[in-house]
CSV table of C-alpha atoms in Angstrom, one decimal:
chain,number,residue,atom,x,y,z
A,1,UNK,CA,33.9,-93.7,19.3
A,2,UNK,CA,31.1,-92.6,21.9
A,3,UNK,CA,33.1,-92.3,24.5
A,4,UNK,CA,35.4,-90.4,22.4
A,5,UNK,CA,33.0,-87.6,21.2
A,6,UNK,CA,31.8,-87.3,25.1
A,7,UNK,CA,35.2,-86.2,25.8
A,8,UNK,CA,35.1,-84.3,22.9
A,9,UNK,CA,32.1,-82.2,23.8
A,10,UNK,CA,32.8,-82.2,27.5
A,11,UNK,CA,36.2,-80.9,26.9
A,12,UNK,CA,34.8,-78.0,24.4
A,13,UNK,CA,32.2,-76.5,26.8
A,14,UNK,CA,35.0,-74.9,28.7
A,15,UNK,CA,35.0,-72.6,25.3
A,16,UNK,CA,31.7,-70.8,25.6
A,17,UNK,CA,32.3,-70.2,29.7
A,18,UNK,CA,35.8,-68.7,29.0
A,19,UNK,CA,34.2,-66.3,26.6
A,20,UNK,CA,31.9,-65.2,28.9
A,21,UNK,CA,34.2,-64.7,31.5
A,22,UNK,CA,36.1,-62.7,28.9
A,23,UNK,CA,33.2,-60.6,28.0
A,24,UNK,CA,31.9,-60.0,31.4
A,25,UNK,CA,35.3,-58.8,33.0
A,26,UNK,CA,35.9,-56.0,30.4
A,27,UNK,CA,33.9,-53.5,28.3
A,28,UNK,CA,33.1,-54.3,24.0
A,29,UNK,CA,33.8,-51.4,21.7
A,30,UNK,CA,30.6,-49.9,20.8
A,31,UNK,CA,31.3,-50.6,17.3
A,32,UNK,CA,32.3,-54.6,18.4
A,33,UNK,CA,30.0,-57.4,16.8
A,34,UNK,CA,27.6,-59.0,18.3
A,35,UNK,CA,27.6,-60.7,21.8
A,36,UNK,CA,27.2,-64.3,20.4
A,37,UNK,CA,30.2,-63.7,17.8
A,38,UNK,CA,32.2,-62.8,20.6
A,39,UNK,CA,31.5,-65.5,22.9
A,40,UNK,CA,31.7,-67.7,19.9
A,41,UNK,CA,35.2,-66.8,18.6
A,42,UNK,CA,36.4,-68.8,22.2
A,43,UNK,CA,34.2,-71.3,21.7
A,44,UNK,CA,35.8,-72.1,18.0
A,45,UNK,CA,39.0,-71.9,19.4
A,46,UNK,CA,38.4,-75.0,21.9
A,47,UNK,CA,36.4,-76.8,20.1
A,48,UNK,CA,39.1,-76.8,16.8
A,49,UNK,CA,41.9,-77.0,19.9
A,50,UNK,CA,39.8,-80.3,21.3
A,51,UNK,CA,39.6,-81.9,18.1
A,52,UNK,CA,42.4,-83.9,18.6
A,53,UNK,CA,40.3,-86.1,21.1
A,54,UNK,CA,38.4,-87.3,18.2
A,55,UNK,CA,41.7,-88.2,16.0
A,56,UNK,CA,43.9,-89.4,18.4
A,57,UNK,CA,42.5,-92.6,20.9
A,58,UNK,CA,45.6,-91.9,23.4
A,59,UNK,CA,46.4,-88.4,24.7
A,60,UNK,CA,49.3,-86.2,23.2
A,61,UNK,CA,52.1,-85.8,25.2
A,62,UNK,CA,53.4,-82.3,25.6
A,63,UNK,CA,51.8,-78.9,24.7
A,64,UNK,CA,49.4,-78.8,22.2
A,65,UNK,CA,50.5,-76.8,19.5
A,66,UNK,CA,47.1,-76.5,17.5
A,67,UNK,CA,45.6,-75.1,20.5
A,68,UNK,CA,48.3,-72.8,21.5
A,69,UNK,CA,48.0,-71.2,18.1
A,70,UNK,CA,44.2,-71.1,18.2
A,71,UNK,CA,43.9,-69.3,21.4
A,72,UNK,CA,46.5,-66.9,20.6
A,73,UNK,CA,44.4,-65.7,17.1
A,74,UNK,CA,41.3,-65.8,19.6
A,75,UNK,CA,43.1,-63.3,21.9
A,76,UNK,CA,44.6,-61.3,19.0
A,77,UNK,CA,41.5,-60.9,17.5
A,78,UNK,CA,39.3,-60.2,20.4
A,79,UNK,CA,42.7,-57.6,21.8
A,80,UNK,CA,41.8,-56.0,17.9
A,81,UNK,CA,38.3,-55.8,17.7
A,82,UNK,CA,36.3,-56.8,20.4
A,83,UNK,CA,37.1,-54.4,23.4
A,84,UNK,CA,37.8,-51.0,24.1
A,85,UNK,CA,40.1,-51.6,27.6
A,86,UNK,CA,43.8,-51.3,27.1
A,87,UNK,CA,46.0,-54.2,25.8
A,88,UNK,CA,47.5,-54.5,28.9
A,89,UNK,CA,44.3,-54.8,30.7
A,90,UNK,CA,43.2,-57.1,27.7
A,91,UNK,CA,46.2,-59.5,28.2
A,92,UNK,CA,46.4,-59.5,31.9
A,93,UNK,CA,42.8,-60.7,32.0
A,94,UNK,CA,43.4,-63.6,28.8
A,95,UNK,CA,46.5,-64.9,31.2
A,96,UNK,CA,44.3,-64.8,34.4
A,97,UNK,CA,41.9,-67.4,32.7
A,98,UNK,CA,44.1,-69.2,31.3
A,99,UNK,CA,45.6,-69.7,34.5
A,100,UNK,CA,42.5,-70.4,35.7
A,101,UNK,CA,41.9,-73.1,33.5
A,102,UNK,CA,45.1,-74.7,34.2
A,103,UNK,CA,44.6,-74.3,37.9
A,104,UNK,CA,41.5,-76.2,37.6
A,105,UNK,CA,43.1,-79.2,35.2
A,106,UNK,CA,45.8,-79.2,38.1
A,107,UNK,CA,43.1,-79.4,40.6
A,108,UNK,CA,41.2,-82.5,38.8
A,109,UNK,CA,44.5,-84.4,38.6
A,110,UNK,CA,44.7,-84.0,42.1
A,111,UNK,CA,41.5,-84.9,43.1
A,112,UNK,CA,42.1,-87.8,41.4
A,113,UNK,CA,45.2,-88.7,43.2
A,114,UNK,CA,43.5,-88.0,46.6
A,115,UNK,CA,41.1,-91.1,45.7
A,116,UNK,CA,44.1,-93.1,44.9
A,117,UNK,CA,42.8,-94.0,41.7
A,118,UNK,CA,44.8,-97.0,39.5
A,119,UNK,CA,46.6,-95.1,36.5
A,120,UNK,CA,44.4,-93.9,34.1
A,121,UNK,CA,43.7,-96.5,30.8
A,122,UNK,CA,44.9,-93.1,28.7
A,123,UNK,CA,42.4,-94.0,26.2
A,124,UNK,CA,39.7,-91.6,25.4
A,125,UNK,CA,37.6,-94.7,24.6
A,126,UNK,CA,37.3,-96.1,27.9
A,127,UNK,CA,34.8,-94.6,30.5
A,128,UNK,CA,37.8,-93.9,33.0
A,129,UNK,CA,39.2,-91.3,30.6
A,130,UNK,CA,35.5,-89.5,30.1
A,131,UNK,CA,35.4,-89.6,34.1
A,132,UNK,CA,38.7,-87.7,34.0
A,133,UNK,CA,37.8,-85.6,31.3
A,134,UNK,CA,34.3,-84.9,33.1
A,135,UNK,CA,35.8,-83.9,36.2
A,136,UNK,CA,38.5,-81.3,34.3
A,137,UNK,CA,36.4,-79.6,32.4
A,138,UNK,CA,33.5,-79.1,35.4
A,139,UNK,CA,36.3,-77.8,37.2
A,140,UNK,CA,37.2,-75.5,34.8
A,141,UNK,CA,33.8,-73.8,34.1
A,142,UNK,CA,33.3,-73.5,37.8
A,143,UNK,CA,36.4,-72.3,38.4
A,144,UNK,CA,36.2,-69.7,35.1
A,145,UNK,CA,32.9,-68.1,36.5
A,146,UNK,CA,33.6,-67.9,40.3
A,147,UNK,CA,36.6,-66.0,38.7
A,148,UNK,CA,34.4,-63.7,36.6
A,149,UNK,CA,32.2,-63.1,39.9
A,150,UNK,CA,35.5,-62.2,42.1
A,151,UNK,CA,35.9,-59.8,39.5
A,152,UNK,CA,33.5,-57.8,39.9
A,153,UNK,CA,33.2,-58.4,43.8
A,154,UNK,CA,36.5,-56.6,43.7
A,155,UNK,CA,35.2,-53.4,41.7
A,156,UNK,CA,37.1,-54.0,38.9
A,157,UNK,CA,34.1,-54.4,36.8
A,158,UNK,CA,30.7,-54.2,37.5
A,159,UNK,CA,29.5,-56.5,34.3
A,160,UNK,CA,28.8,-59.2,36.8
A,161,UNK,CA,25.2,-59.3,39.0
A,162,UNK,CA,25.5,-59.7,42.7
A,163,UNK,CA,25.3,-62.6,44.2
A,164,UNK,CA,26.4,-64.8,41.1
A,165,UNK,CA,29.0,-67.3,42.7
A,166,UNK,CA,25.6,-68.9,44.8
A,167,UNK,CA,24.1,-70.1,41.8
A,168,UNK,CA,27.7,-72.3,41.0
A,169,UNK,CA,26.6,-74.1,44.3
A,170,UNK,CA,24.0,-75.7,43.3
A,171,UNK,CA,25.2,-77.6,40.1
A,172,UNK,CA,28.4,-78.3,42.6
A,173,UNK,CA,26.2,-79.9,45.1
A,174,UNK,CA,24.7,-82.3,42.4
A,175,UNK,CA,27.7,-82.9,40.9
A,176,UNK,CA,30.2,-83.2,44.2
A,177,UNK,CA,28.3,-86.5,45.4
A,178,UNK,CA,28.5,-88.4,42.4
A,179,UNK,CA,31.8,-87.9,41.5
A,180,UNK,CA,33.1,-88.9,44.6
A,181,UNK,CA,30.9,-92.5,44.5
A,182,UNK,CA,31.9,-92.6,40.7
A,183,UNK,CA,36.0,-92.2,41.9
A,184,UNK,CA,35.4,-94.3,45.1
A,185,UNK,CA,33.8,-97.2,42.5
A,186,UNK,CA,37.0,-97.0,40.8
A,187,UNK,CA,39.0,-97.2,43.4
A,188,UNK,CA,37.5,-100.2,44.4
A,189,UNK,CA,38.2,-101.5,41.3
A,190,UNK,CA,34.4,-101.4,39.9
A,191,UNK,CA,33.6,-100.1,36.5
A,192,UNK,CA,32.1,-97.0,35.6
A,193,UNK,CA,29.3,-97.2,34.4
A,194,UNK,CA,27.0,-95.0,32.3
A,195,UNK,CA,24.8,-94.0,34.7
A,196,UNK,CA,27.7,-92.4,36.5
A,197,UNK,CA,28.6,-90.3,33.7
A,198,UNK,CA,25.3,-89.1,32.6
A,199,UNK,CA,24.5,-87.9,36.1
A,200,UNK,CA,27.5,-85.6,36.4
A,201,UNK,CA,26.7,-84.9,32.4
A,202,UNK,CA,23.5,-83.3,33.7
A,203,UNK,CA,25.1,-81.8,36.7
A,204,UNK,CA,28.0,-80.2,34.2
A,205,UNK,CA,25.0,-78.9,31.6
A,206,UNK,CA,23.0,-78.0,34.8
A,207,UNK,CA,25.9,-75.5,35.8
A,208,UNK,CA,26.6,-74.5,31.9
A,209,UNK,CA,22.9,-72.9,31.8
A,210,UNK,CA,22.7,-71.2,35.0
A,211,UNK,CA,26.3,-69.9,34.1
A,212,UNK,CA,24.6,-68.6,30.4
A,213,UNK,CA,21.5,-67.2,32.8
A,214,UNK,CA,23.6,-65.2,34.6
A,215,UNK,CA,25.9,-64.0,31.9
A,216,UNK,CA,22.6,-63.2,30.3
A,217,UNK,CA,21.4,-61.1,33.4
A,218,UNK,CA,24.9,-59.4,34.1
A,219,UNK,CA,24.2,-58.0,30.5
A,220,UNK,CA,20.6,-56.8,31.3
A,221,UNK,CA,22.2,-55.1,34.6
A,222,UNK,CA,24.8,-53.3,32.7
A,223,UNK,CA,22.2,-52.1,30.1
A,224,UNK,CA,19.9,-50.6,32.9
A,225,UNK,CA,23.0,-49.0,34.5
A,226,UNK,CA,23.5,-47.5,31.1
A,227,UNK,CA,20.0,-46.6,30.5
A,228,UNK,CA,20.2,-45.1,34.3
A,229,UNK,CA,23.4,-42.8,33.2
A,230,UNK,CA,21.7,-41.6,30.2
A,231,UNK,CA,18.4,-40.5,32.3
A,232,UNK,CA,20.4,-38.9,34.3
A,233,UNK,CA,22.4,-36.6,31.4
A,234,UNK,CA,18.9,-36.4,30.0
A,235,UNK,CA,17.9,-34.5,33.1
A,236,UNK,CA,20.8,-32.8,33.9
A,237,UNK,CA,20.6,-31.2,30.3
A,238,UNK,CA,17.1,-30.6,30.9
A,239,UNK,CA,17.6,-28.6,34.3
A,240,UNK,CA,20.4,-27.0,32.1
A,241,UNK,CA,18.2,-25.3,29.5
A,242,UNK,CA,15.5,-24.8,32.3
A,243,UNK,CA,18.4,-22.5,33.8
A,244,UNK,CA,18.7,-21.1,30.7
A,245,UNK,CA,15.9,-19.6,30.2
A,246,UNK,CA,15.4,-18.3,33.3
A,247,UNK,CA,18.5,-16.9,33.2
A,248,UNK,CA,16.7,-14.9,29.5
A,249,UNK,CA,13.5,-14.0,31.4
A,250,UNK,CA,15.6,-12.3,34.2
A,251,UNK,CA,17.5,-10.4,31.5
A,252,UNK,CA,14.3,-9.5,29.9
A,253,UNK,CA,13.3,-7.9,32.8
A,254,UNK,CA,16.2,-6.4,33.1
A,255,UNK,CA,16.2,-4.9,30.0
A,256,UNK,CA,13.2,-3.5,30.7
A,257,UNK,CA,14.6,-1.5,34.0
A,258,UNK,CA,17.9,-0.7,32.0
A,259,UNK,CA,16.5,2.9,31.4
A,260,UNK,CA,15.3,3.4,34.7
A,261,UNK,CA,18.5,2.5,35.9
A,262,UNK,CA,20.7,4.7,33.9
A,263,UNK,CA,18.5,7.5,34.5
A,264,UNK,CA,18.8,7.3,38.2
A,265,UNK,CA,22.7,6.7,37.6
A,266,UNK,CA,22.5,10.0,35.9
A,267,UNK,CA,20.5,11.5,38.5
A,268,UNK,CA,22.8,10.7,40.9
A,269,UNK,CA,26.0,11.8,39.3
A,270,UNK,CA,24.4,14.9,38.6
A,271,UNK,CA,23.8,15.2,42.2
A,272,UNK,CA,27.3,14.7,43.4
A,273,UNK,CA,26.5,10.9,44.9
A,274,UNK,CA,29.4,9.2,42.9
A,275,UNK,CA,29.9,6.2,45.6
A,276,UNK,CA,25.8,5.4,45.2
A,277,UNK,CA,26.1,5.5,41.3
A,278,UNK,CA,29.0,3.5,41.9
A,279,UNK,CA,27.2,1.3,43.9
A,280,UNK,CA,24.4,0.5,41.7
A,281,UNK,CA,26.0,0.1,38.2
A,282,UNK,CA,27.6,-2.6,39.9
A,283,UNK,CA,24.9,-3.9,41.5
A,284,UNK,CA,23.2,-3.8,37.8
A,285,UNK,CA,26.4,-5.5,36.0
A,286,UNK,CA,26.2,-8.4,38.8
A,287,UNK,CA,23.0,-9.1,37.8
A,288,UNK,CA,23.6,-9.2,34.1
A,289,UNK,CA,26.3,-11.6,34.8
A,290,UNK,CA,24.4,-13.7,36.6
A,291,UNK,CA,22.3,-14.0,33.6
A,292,UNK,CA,25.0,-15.6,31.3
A,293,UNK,CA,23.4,-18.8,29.3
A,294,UNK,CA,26.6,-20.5,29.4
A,295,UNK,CA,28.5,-19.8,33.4
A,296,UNK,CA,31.1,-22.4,33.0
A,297,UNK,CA,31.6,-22.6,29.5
A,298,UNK,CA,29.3,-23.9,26.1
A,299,UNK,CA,29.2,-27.4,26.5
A,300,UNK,CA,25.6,-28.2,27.8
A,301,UNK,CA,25.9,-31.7,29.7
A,302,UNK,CA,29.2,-29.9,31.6
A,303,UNK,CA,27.7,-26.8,32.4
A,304,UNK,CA,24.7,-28.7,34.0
A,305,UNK,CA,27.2,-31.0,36.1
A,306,UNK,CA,28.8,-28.1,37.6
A,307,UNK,CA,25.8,-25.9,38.6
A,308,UNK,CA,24.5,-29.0,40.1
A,309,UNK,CA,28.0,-29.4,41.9
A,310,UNK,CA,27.9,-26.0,42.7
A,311,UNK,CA,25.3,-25.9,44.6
A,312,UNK,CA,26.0,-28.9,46.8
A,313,UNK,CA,29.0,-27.2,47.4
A,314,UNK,CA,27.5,-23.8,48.6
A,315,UNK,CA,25.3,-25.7,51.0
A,316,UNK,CA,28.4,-27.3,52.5
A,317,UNK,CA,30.6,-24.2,52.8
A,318,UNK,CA,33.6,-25.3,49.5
A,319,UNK,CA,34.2,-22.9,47.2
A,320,UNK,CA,34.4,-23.7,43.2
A,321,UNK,CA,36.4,-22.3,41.3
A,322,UNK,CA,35.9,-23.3,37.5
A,323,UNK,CA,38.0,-21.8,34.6
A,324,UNK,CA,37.0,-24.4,31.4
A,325,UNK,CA,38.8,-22.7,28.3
A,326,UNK,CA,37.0,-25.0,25.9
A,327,UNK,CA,33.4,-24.5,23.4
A,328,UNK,CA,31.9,-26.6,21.5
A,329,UNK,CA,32.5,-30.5,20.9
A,330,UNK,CA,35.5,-31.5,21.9
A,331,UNK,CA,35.7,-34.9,20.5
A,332,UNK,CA,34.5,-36.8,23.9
A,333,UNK,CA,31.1,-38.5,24.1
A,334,UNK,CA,28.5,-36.6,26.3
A,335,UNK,CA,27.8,-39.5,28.7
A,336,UNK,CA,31.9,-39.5,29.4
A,337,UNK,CA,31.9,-36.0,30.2
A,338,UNK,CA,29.2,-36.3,32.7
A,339,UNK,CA,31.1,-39.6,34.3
A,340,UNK,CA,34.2,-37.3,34.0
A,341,UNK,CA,33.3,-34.1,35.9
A,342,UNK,CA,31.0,-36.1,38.2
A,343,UNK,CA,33.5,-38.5,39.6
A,344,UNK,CA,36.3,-35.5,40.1
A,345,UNK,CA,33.9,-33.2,41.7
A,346,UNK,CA,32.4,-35.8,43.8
A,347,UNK,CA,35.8,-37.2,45.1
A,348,UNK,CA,36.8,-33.3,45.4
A,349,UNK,CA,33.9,-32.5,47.3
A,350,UNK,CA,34.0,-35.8,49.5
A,351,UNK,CA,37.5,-35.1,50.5
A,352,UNK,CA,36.5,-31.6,51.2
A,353,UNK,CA,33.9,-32.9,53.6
A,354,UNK,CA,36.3,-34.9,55.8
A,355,UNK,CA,38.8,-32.0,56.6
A,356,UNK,CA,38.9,-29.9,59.9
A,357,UNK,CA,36.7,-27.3,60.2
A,358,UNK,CA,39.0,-25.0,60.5
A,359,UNK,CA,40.9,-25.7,57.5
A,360,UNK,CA,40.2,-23.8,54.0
A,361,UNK,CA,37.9,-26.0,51.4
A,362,UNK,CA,38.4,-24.9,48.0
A,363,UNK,CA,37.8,-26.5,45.0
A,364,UNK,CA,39.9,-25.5,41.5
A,365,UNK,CA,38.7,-27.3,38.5
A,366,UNK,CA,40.8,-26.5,35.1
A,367,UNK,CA,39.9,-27.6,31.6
A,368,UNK,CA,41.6,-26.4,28.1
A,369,UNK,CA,42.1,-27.8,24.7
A,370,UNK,CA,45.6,-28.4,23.6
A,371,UNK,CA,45.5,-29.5,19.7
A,372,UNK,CA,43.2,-32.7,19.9
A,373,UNK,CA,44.0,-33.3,23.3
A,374,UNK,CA,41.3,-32.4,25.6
A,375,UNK,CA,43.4,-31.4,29.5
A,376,UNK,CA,41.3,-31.4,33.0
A,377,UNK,CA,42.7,-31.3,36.2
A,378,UNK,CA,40.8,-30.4,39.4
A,379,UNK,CA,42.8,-29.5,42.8
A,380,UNK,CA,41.3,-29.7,46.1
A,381,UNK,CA,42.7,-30.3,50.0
A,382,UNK,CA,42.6,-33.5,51.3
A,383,UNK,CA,43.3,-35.8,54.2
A,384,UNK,CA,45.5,-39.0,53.5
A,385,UNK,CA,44.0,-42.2,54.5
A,386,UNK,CA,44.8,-45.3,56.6
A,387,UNK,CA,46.1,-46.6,53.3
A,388,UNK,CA,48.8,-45.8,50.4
A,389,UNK,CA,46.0,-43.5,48.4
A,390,UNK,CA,44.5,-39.9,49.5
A,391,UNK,CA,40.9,-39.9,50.6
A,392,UNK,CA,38.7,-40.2,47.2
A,393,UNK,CA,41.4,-42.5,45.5
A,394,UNK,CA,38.4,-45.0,45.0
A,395,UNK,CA,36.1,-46.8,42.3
A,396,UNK,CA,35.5,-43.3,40.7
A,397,UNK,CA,39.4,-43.4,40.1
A,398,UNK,CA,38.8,-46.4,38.7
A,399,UNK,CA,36.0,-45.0,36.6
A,400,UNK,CA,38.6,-42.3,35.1
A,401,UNK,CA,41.6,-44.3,34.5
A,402,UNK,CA,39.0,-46.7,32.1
A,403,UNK,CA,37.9,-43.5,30.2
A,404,UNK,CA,41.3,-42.1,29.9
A,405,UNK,CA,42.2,-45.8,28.3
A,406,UNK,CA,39.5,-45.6,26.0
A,407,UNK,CA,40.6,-42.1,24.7
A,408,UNK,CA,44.4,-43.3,24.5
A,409,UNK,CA,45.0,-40.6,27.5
A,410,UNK,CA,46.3,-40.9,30.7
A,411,UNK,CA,44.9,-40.1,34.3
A,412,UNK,CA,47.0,-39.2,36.8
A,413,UNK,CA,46.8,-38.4,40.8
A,414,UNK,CA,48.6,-37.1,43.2
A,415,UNK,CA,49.0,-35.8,46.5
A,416,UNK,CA,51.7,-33.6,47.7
A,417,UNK,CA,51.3,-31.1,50.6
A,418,UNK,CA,47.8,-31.7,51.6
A,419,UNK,CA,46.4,-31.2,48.1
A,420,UNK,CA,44.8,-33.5,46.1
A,421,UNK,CA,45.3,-33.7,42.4
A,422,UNK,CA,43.7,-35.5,39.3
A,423,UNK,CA,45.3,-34.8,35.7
A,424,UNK,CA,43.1,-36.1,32.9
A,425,UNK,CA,44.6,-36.2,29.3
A,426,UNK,CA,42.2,-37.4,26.6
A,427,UNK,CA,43.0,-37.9,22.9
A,428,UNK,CA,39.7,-36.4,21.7
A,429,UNK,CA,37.8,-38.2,18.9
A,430,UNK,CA,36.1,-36.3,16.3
């Protein structure tokens, strides 16, 4: 019965990995339970999937149903409540760990073929069979994170820290040498022993903590890059009202001069100089404009994005050109606004930056409510790249097309004619 509940919990650890791996490669819903519930939902699923081990001396030929149907409530649950990406997205990642999970199973049987190892006793009691089970589930876990780290090496996610696949070497190195004088021993037709097992036991929990360290660390990056984001809205909105109010002193001052201005408008009319009173009410209703608390339109956090944008682009000769038909809240969460008109005016003005010098650079940002659907779409020229994509197709499009998901919208770009353009349709939540 030892050897039975060995496999047992060998065979189970893969649970907690796969839930990090699931966590890590996707975004919770802010209102999602905790972290450990999360994680744990997969970890209940293969352990009550594994329990079979423990009633059953002989493995079950065929799929096993119990665990078919426990991994499909995991993933309906977690598709439900656990994370704000789209299903798709939700069930593209579930079947790429699954896969990955097989892979590894596939890979362990043919490791195990490779050593020409005599046919397994297919007992769970005997030591062979925890050997077997050992190898599978190591391979699994390792296999489960390197995919989590790939993940986010491609830019699909950044929920992962750098560098995380080096610290699967480690526990690999350990566990590699043993395994092959375990298999080799059996080959030979020696008996595993014990001590064989409990080294690669210590190798496998070896790798299952610095896996849970760095699951742990990826979620202490993510909240820094969070807490970075929201420092930065902080002082954009701060550099926002600062604007503000000197926009109100200079119109107090101009207040003050508004009589000695209309007097020597007067004066001037009354002297027959029409084109030099001409000359200076406009002069004085450009600078009352300039004084306008809200330029772009009401919305603090956006109006601070684009002055900043603004002037980056006057210092690199683009015009913008902004016409935002909305006030108030419009049912999208501050920090999602700033990521939004950020990433567009950023790609806008990077594209900008790589054209001729003698071609026009001209930047057209549009923004309107349309019932509670909040429309955005920003216009610029643009050069198309070595590849499929315009220039500034990159991770910021990736950044949008997760927001629009999250706002059951749709992001679209296009290029047609030299021009570059981003549609942005959000379902706006009050």
């Amino acid at each position: 019965m030892t050897n039975q509940w060995l496999c047992f919990l060998f065979q189970a650890s893969v649970g907690p990995v796969f839930g990090f791996a699931m966590d890590s490669m996707q975004p919770p819903r802010k209102n999602a339970p905790a972290k450990w519930v999360r994680v744990g939902l997969w970890t209940l699923s293969q352990v009550l999937g594994s329990i079979d081990i423990l009633l059953w001396h002989t493995p079950r030929t065929g799929v096993n149903p119990e665990a078919f149907v426990l991994s499909f409530l995991a993933a309906w649950i977690s598709f439900a409540f656990f994370y704000e990406t789209s299903f798709r997205r939700q069930l593209f990642i579930t079947m790429l760990l699954i896969l990955t999970a097989a892979v590894a199973e596939l890979v362990g049987v043919l490791v195990l073929w490779l050593f020409q190892l005599p046919a397994l006793s297919a007992d769970y009691a005997q030591l062979d069979m925890v050997l077997a089970v050992l190898i599978g589930s190591f391979g699994s876990n390792t296999l489960l994170f390197f995919t989590a780290a790939l993940w986010r090496r491609l830019g699909l996610d950044k929920r992962m820290p750098r560098g995380s696949a080096a610290f699967v070497i480690m526990p690999l190195c350990l566990f590699a040498p043993t395994a092959i004088y375990s298999m080799d021993a059996v080959r030979l037709g020696s008996q595993v022993s014990y001590l064989h097992i409990l080294s690669m036991a210590g190798a496998l929990l070896l790798s299952l903590l610095l896996i849970c360290v760095q699951f742990n660390q990826a979620e202490k990056e993510q909240v820094e890059r969070e807490l970075s984001r929201l420092r930065h809205e902080a002082q954009l909105e701060r550099q926002h009202y600062e604007s503000v109010e000197a926009r109100r002193e200079e119109m107090g001052r101009i207040r003050q001069d508004y009589n000695r201005h209309l007097t020597g408008v007067l004066t001037l009319l009354e002297g027959g100089e029409t084109e030099e009173a001409e000359k200076r009410l406009l002069a004085l209703l450009d600078k009352v404009e300039s004084t306008r608390e809200y330029p772009y339109c009401t919305i603090p956090i956006v109006n601070a994005i684009l002055s900043e944008k603004e002037g980056q682009c006057r210092k690199l000769g683009i015009t913008l050109r902004a016409d935002l038909l909305f006030a108030g809240d419009v049912g999208v969460a501050p920090i999602d606004l700033c990521s939004i008109f950020g990433n567009l005016l950023d790609n806008a003005i990077r594209a900008c930056t790589q054209l001729p010098p003698e071609l026009p650079r001209e930047i057209t940002l549009e923004g309107r409510t349309q019932g509670d659907y909040l429309l955005i779409r920003c216009d610029n020229p643009a050069l198309r790249g070595p590849g499929p994509k315009p220039e500034g197709s990159g991770y910021g499009m990736k950044i949008l097309r997760d927001i629009a998901h999250r706002y059951a919208g749709q992001f679209t770009p296009s290029f047609e004619n030299g021009t570059f353009t981003a549609r942005l349709v959000l379902l706006g939540k009050a």
